Structures are given as C-alpha cells and as structure tokens.
XYZ file of C-alpha atoms in Angstrom:
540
model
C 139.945 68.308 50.652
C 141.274 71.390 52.871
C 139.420 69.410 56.253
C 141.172 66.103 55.191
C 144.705 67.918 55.232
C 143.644 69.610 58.049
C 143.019 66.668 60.071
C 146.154 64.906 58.548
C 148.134 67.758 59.982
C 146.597 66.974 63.267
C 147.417 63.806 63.445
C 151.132 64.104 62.635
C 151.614 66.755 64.754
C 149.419 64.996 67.783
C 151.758 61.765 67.082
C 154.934 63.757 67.612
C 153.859 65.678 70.810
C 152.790 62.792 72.698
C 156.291 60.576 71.727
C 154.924 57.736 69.496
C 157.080 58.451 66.754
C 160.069 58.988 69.007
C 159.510 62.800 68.924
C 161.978 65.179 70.658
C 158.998 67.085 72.998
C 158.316 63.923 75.099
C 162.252 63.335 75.782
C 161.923 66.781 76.958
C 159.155 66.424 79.550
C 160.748 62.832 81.055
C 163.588 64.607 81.736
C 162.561 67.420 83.783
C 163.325 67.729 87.420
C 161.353 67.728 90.353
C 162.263 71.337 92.022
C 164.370 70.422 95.107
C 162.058 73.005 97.403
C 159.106 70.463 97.196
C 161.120 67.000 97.395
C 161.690 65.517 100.879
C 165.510 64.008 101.081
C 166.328 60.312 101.863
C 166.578 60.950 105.476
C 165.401 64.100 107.447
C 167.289 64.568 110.782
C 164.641 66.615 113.637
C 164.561 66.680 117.136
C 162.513 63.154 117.369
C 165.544 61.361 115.450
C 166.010 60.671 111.959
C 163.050 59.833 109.724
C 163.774 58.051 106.383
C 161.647 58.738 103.304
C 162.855 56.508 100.450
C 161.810 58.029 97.197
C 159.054 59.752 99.075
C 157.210 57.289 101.305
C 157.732 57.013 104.801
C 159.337 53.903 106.021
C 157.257 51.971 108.891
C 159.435 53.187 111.519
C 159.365 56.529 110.853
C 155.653 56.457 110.463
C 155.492 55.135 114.053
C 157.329 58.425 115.070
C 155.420 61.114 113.603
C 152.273 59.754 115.027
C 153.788 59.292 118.273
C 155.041 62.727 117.816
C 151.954 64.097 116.234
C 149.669 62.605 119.363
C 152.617 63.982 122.159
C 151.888 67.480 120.038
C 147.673 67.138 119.986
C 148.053 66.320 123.940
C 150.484 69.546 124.560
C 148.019 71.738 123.137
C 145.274 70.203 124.800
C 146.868 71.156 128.253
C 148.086 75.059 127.406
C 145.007 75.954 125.422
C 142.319 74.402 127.749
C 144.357 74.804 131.192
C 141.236 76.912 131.608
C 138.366 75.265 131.180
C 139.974 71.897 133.405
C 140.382 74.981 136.276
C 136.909 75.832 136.496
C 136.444 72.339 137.043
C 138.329 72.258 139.852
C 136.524 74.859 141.753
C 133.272 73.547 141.159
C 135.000 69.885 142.759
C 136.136 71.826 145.663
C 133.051 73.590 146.379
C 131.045 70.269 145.839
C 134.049 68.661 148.334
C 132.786 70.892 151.059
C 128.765 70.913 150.462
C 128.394 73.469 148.097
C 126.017 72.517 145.882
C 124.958 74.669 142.128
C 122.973 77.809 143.194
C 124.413 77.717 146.778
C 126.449 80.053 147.757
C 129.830 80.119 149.525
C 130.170 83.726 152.132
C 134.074 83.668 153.984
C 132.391 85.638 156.452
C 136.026 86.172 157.886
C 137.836 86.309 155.080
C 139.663 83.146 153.241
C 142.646 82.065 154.761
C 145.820 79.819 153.316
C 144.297 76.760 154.431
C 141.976 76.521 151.143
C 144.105 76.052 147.629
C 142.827 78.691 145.481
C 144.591 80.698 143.215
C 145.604 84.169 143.840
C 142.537 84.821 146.666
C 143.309 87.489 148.828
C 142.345 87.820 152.607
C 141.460 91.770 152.515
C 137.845 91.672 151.366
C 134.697 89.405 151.903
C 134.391 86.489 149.240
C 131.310 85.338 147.940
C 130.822 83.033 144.914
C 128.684 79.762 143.481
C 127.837 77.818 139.999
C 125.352 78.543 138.654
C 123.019 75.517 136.946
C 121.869 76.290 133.300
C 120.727 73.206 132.058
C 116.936 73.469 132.824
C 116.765 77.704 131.632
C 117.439 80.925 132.865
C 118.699 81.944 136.256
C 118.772 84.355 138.234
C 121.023 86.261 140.207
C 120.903 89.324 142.412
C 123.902 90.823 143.734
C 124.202 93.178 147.135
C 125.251 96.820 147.117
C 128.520 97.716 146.819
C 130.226 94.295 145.435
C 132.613 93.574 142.855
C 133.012 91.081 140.814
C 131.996 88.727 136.977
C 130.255 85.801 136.046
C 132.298 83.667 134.069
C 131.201 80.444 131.600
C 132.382 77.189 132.133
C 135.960 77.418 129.958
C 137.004 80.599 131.937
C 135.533 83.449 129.571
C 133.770 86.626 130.871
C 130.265 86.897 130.876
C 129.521 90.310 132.385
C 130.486 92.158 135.065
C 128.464 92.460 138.064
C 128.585 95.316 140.928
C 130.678 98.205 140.612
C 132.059 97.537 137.083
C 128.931 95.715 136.207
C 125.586 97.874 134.786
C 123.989 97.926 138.414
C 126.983 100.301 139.286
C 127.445 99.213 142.874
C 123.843 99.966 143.866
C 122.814 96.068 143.950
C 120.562 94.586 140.544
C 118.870 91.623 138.935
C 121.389 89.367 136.607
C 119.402 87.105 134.545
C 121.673 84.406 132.856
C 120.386 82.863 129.763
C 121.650 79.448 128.532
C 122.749 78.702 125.058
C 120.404 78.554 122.681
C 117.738 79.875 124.567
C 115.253 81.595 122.360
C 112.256 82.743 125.035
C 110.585 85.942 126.237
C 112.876 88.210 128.032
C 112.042 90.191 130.913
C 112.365 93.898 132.091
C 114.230 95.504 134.660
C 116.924 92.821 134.341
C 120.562 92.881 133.119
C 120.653 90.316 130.885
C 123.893 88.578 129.698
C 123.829 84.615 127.790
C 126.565 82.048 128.108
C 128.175 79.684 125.472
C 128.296 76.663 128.851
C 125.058 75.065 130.548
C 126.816 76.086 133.700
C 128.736 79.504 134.940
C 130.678 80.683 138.292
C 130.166 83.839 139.796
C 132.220 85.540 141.973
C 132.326 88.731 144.116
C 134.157 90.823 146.696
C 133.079 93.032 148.835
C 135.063 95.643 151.085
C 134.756 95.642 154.791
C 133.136 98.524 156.323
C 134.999 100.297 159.379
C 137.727 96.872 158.727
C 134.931 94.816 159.895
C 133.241 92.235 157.854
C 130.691 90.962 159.370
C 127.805 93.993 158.484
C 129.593 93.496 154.998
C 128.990 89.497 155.698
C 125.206 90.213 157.004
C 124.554 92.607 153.943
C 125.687 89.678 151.164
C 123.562 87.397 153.082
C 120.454 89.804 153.255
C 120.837 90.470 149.465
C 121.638 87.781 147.094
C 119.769 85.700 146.053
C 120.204 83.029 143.401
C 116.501 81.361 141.975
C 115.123 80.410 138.215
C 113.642 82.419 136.280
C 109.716 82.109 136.021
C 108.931 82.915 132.543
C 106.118 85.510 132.158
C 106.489 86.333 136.176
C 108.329 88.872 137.933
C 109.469 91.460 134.883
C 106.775 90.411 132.378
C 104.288 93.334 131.644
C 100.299 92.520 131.730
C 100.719 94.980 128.592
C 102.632 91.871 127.095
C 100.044 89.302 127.328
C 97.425 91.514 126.299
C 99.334 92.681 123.066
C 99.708 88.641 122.666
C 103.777 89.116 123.168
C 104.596 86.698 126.115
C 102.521 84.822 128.146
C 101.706 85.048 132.058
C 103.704 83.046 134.511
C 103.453 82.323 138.495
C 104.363 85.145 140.208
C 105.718 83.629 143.402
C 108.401 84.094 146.090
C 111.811 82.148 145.169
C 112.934 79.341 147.558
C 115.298 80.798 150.027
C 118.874 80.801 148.977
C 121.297 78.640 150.457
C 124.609 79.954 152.053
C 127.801 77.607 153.511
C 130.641 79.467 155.208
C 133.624 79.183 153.688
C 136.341 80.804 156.521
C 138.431 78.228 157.829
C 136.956 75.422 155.300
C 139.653 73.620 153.537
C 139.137 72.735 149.723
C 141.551 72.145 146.687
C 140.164 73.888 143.613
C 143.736 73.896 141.711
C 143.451 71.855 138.287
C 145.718 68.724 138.310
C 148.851 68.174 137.136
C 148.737 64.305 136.446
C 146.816 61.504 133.796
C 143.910 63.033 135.924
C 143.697 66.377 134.076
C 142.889 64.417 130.976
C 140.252 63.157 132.744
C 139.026 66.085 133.911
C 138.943 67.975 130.821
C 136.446 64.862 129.529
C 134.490 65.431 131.903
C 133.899 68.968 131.272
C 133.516 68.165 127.373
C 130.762 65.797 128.261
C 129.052 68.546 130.362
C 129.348 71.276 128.338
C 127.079 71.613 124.747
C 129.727 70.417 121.684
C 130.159 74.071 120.014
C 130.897 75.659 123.601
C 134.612 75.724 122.826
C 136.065 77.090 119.379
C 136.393 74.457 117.386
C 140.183 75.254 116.700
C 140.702 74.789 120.057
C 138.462 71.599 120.382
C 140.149 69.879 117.440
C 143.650 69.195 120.117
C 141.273 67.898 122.497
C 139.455 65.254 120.316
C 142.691 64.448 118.619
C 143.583 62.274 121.749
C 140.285 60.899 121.645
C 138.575 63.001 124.330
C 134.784 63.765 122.266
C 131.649 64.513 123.214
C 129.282 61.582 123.850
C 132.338 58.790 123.431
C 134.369 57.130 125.938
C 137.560 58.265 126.827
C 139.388 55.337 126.874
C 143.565 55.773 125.586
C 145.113 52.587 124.906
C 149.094 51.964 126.724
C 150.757 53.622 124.137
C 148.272 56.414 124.290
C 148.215 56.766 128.113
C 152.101 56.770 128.093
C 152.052 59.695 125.213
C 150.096 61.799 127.484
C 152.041 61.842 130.609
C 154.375 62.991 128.412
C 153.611 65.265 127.583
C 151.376 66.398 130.377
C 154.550 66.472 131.921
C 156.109 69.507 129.921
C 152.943 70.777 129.084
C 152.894 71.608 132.529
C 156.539 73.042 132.984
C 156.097 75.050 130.022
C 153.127 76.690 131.294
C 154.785 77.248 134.877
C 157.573 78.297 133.347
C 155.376 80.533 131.279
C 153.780 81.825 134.555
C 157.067 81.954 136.754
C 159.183 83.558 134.154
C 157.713 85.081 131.125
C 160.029 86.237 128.409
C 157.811 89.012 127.021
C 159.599 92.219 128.029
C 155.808 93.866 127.056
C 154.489 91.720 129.881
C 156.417 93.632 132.798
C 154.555 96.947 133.664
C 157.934 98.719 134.059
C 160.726 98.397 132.119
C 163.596 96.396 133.591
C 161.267 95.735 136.357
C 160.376 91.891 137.798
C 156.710 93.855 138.626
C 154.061 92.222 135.885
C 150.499 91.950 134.653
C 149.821 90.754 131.226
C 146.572 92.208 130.692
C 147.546 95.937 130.431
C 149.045 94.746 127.717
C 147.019 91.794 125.867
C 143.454 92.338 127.186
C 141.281 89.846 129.001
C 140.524 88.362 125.542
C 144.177 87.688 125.330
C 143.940 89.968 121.903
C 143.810 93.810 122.307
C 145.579 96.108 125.016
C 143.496 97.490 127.437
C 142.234 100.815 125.901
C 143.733 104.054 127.431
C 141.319 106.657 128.984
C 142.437 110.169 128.242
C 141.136 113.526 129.539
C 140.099 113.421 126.091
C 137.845 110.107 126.104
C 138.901 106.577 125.762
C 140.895 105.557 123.001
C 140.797 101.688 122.233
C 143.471 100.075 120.289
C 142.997 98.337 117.090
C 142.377 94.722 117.169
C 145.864 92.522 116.862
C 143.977 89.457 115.450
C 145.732 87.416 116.863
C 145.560 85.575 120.547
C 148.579 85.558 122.524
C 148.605 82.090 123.564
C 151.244 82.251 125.884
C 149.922 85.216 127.927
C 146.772 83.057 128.111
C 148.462 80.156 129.305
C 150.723 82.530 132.156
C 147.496 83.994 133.340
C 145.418 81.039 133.929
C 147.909 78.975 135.195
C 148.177 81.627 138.016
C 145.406 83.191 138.501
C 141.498 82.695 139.178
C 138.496 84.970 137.082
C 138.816 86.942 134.376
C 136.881 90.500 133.519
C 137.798 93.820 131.940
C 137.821 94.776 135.581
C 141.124 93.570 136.580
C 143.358 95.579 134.353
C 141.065 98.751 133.488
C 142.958 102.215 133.179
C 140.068 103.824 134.903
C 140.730 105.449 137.589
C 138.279 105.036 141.007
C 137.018 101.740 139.749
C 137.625 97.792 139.798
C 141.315 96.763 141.167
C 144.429 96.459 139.671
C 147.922 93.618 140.336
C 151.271 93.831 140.297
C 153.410 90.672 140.876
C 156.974 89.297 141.081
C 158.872 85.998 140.567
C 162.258 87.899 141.017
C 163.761 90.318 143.567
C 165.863 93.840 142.760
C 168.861 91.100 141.656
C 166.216 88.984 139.303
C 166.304 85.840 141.615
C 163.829 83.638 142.998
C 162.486 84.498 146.422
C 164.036 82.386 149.366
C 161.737 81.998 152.310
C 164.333 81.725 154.601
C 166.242 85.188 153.648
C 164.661 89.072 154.287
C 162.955 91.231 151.939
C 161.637 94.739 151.461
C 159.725 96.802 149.453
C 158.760 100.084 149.693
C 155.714 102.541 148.814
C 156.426 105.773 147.923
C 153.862 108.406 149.628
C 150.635 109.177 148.407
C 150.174 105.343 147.614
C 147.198 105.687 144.761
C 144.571 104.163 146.187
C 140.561 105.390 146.424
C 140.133 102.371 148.728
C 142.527 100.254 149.880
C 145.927 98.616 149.237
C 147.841 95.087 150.104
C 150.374 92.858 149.779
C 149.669 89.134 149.862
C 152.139 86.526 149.443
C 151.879 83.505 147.773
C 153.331 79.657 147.533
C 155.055 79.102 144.222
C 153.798 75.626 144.098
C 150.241 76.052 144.888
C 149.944 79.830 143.652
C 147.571 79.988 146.637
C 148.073 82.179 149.952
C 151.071 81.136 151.776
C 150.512 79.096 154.745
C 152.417 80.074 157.458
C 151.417 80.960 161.277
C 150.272 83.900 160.684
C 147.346 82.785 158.703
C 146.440 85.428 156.921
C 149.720 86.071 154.314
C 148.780 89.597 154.031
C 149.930 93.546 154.806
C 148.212 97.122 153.805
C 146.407 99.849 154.835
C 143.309 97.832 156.620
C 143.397 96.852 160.318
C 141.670 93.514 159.710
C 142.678 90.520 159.845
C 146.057 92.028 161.081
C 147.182 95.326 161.928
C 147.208 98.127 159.668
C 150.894 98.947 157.759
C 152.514 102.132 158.899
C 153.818 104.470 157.169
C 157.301 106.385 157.940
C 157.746 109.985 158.865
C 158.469 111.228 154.729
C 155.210 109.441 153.945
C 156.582 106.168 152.471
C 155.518 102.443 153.566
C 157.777 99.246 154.054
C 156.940 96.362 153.683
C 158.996 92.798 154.815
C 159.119 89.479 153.947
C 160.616 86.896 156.173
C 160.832 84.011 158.335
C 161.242 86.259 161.198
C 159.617 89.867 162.303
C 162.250 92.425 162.005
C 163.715 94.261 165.045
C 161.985 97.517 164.560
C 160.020 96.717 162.582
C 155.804 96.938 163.380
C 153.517 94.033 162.586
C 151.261 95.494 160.383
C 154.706 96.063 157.770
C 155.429 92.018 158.060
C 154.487 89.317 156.418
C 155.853 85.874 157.461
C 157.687 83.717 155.184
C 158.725 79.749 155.825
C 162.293 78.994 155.204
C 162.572 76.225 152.322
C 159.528 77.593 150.409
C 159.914 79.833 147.442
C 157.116 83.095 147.192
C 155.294 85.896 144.965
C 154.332 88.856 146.315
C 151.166 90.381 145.101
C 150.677 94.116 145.226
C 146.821 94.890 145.010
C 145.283 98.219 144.551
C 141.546 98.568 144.745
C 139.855 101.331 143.042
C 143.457 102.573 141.898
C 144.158 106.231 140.637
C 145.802 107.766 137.781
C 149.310 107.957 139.032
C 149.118 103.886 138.799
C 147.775 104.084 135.323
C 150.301 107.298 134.486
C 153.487 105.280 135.862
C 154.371 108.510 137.700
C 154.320 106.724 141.278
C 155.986 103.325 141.264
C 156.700 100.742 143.955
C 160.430 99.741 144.575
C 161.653 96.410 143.445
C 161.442 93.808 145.984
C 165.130 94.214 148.028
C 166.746 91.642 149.831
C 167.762 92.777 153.600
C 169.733 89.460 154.624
C-alpha cells in the first residue's frame, strides 16, 4: 500500500509540474524572458548597412551581405597574412624571367643596380642567391668563405643561417637541405637544416675586398656549389654499412654548377598588386605540400576557394569581391609599411628611424634577446604574432633571419629606415635633405645609405645608378667625413655646392623616397643607443 501512495503522489505532483492540470510552475517557465545580452534586435545598424533579423532569422537581403562581407573579410586576410609566401613567388618568376633556372645561381658580379625591382637590395656588397628544388630529396649547398646570408622556405620563414651567422662561421661549409617528410640516412660533416616547402631560396652577401668585387665575385664562383645529395656517398662512413646502418652510394663528382650574372639584368620580383596576386598565391598552394602553411592561416586562403588540388575558378560576384578587397588589403599593408602606428616599432623615441624586429623578432613573436656582459638574456615568449609588424616587414622588405636585427655586436648587419623627415613629412624628391653621423660611426665593417622608391621599395633609379653613399669607394666614391669627425649625408635632385660626391645621393623631383641606413657587423654603441644618427633635415 505505501508504493501505491507513493506512486499516486508522483503522479499528482508530475501532472502539476508539467501544466496539465493548469498548474502555476508551467505559467512560470512560459513567461520567462530571453536575457537581452544573447537576443539580436530587429535591425542591427554596422558599417556594411543595416541588417534586419526578424525574430531572429536573417532576412534574404541581409544574408546576401554578410556573405559578401564575410568573403571581402576571408580575401583581406588572405592578402596581409600570406603577402609572404605570393613574394617569394615573385622572385623565383623574375629569376626564371631572366634564365635562372632552380639550382642555378645568380652572382651581381658588380653589384645590383636600380634597374632590377627588388626589395630593399643594396648596391654595397656582392649578391648571390638561387631556389633551391626539393621535390626529388635532399640538396646540397656549399657556401664560400666569408658570406652572409639564410635559406628561407617557400612562405618566407627562416631555415638557417648560412656564413657568418650560420654554424660554418664564415669559414665556408656543406648545407644539406632536407625536404619535408624526409625520413633517410643522414650524413656527417654536414649542417643539416629541413624545410616545411618542396622548394627554398637562398641568399648571400659578400663584402668586397680592397672595394673591389671581382676577387670577392671569383671566390663565390670558385666555391659554391649547389648538387643533390647522393645517399650513402660523400659523408656516409664504411663503418655505417658494415654496422648495417646506411647503405653505400656513388661516390662521384657533382655536375658543375651553373652561374648567370645578374649586374645590369633587369627583372621584377615584387608580388602583384592586382586579381593576379590571387592567382599567384594558387599557384604557390598547388606547389607547395597542403600542411606547409599553418592551417589558421590556410583556412582565409581556401575560404575564397583557392585549395590544393582544385581549380581556382571565382565566379563574377566572387572576382568582383576580391578586387575589393585586394584593393585595401593592399593600402592597409602600405600604409602599414609607410606609416606604422606602433610607437614600439621606432628604434628611438620620437624618432621617424624604425626596424620592427628589435622589437617583435623575426618570428614576429618575441623581442630580439639582449646580450649583456653578463650573457644573453631572452625574453619570454608573447604568444602572440604581431600581425601587423609581419605585414609592414614583408611588404618592404626581402629575407628574413635572426641575423638582421641581432644585438650582437661584430656580427650580421643591422637597418634603420624613414618614411618621414625631422618635421614627420614625406620625402619630396625635388627638395634637399641631410643627415648626419656623429663620429666614431659603429661599424666593424662598413656603413651606407641607400635610397629607395616608395612605390617599388626597390633602389631608386636615378642617373647615378647606384642610389647609394658610405664609407666604401665602390661603386662611387667614398663619404667624407668633416674636420670634428662627423659625416653628412644629402639627398637631392641636385649635388650641393660644397658638397663632395661621395656625401650625395641623387634624388628625382616628383618621386617620393626612404632612406636606408645600413650597418654591417655593427657595435655596441648601435645596440646601447649611446651614438645615434640625426633625423633626416630638410636643407631647401
């Protein structure tokens, strides 16, 4: 009898809670509100117009918007966060456009001049560079005495540093460059780094000896060499086979490797600012294995239907969407480039005088560490990437390796540049400039100013040639220093009364320009801020 009441009780009380005899509890729960934070009003007015949501639901119109909207966003990204990978591209087309072929090599024997468009070369030290071909295994690379420069993978990310920075120290070594996913026997007495692309670029510098290049031209030739690697060859011990660890290869000669000039060749090698770049950046996804780019960074990219092994083929409405936004993806990242808003991007403060990577790293992530008397002294991960900085730097500039923002004095090189003169506006090319050195400029090596055309980023092309000023005699006269020690420096149409022309560089009237201040193998008053270059003055 006590289970039959029991269930009984139940029953009533299950009949009341769930309203079938009219019961108070379920009035209750109909009449509860929605909390306004999760509701979405009637209409919702953004910067794409006003969207209507009756009760909820999107209303065919507005629907049309956000995926319009949601597209123009997918194909914004796609251009700031892969800007990159589309500008490696372009290099490889422009050394293809002149004969350069994958493990060729390109020597300016004489220096690159302003009639190539490259990003942010310089014409003070002998350029040497090449893809290099993964796709059927290893290669390998040896590198002369005394150079300086990275290998880099296919979306613009360090690989390893060779020469001077590099493990072979300046004294010349073997690079052997493994392909993703290779798994095989690895050799000794190489310096082995592996890439996340199928193919890589290389690129080096190397100083001029006596401000000559050709013996520095003659040495690069006599010493690097670019070849597969045999496996169980050169760097495989007999030990090895014997112990049943690797098996024997051909132990033959490489092929000669091929070199092109490069002085006085013209090329374009700057990524495209039109429906092209699109196309472009499909064809390096098609190249390149699928996981080679984070897939965070991927998922923008095959959002607007750019994926690997499918066409790219954007309807009208599509195509439209992305010159759209092609169109202020690419003012936003030349704004980004031309006039950063990041005060921690300046390396003085109050100055126009910048480089980003002091400050995020070449990762885009992590200041550079410091280097104390005491020992180096990294700083903590941010964890996060600073997108912008990325997008600034690579829409400006060509390579990327620890090397060109270390705080280690005696090694690598080090940039300062300006949008802005001492009044924070744009340079003129038809008004006078100065800028001046204090003594004791610190420098192991050498030092230079190069200017360079806002549009193109590349070396200015004026008569002259050679946009450039510092302490070498080649390919224009040395800059002289005053009596108290210091060095000036003009920019202008025309060469100063007065004035030598080592401490000129020519500027074309109707052409804006950013000077470049380069320091190779800089010293600690650089790093210490205690010497500091003026601000960029104007003279008339």
């Amino acid at each position: 009898m006590a289970s039959t009441a029991s269930s009984l009780s139940f029953l009533v009380f299950l009949l009341a809670t769930t309203g079938l005899n009219g019961g108070s509890i379920a009035s209750a729960q109909t009449a509860a509100e929605i909390p306004p934070a999760i509701t979405t009003p009637d209409k919702v007015e953004t910067r794409i117009g006003t969207l209507d949501f009756k009760d909820g639901m999107p209303s065919k119109e507005t629907i049309a918007k956000v995926y319009d909207n949601l597209d123009f966003t997918h194909a914004f990204e796609a251009f700031v966060n892969t800007l990159q990978g589309v500008s490696i591209h372009a290099l490889h087309k422009g050394f293809l456009s002149i004969g350069v072929k994958d493990n060729e090599v390109l020597v300016f024997s004489e220096l690159m001049d302003a009639k190539s468009l490259y990003l942010t070369a310089n014409a003070d030290t002998v350029y040497y560079m090449g893809m290099l071909d993964l796709t059927k295994g290893p290669m390998v690379l040896e590198v002369p005495p005394k150079a300086l420069g990275a290998i880099d993978d296919y979306w613009f990310r360090w690989v390893v540093d060779i020469g001077l920075p590099g493990p072979d120290r300046g004294q010349g070594g073997k690079y052997l460059i493994l392909p993703p996913g290779y798994d095989g026997p690895l050799p000794d007495g190489f310096n082995i780094a592996r890439a996340r692309t199928s193919l890589v670029i290389w690129f080096a510098r190397s100083f001029l000896e006596n401000n000559d290049p050709k013996p520095v031209a003659e040495s690069i030739r006599k010493f690097t060499k670019v070849y597969p690697y045999e496996a169980g060859g050169v760097g495989t011990p007999i030990a090895d086979f014997l112990s049943g660890k690797a098996k024997l290869g051909k132990v033959t000669p490489p092929s000669p490797t091929v070199f092109h000039e490069g002085t006085g060749k013209v090329m374009n090698t700057i990524p495209p600012n039109d429906f092209s770049f699109y196309e472009m950046l499909n064809e390096v996804v098609q190249q390149e294995p699928a996981g080679s780019l984070d897939p965070e960074l991927m998922g923008p990219v095959a959002a607007i239907g750019i994926i690997k092994g499918k066409p790219f083929a954007p309807d009208a409405r599509m195509k439209k969407i992305l010159a759209e936004a092609l169109a202020l993806a690419n003012a936003t990242s030349r704004t980004l480039f031309m006039a950063p808003r990041d005060p921690a991007l300046y390396y003085y403060p109050g100055s126009g005088w910048q480089n980003m990577l002091f400050e995020v790293g070449y990762e885009f992530e992590t200041p550079i560490p410091l280097v104390t008397p005491e020992g180096v002294k990294p700083f903590p991960p941010t964890g996060y990437r600073t997108l912008d900085a990325r997008t600034d730097f690579f829409y400006g500039v060509t390579g990327i390796t620890p090397a060109m923002a270390m705080r280690l004095p005696g090694i690598g090189s080090t940039y300062l540049w300006t949008m802005v003169d001492a009044n924070k506006e744009p340079f003129d090319g038809g008004k006078t400039y100065k800028v001046t050195l204090p003594k004791d400029i610190p420098q192991a090596n050498f030092w230079s100013f190069t200017l360079y055309d806002n549009m193109s980023r590349s070396m200015l092309d004026t008569p002259q040639r050679y946009p450039r000023a510092g302490s070498q005699s080649f390919p224009s006269p040395a800059a002289e220093a005053a009596a108290d020690g210091t060095t000036t420096v003009y920019f202008g149409p025309t060469q100063p009364a007065n004035v030598k022309r080592g401490n000129w560089i020519q500027t074309m009237p109707g052409k804006g320009f950013i000077p470049c201040l380069r320091l190779y193998s800089p010293l600690e008053p650089f790093f210490t801020k205690s010497w500091r270059p003026s601000e960029v003055e104007v003279v008339k």
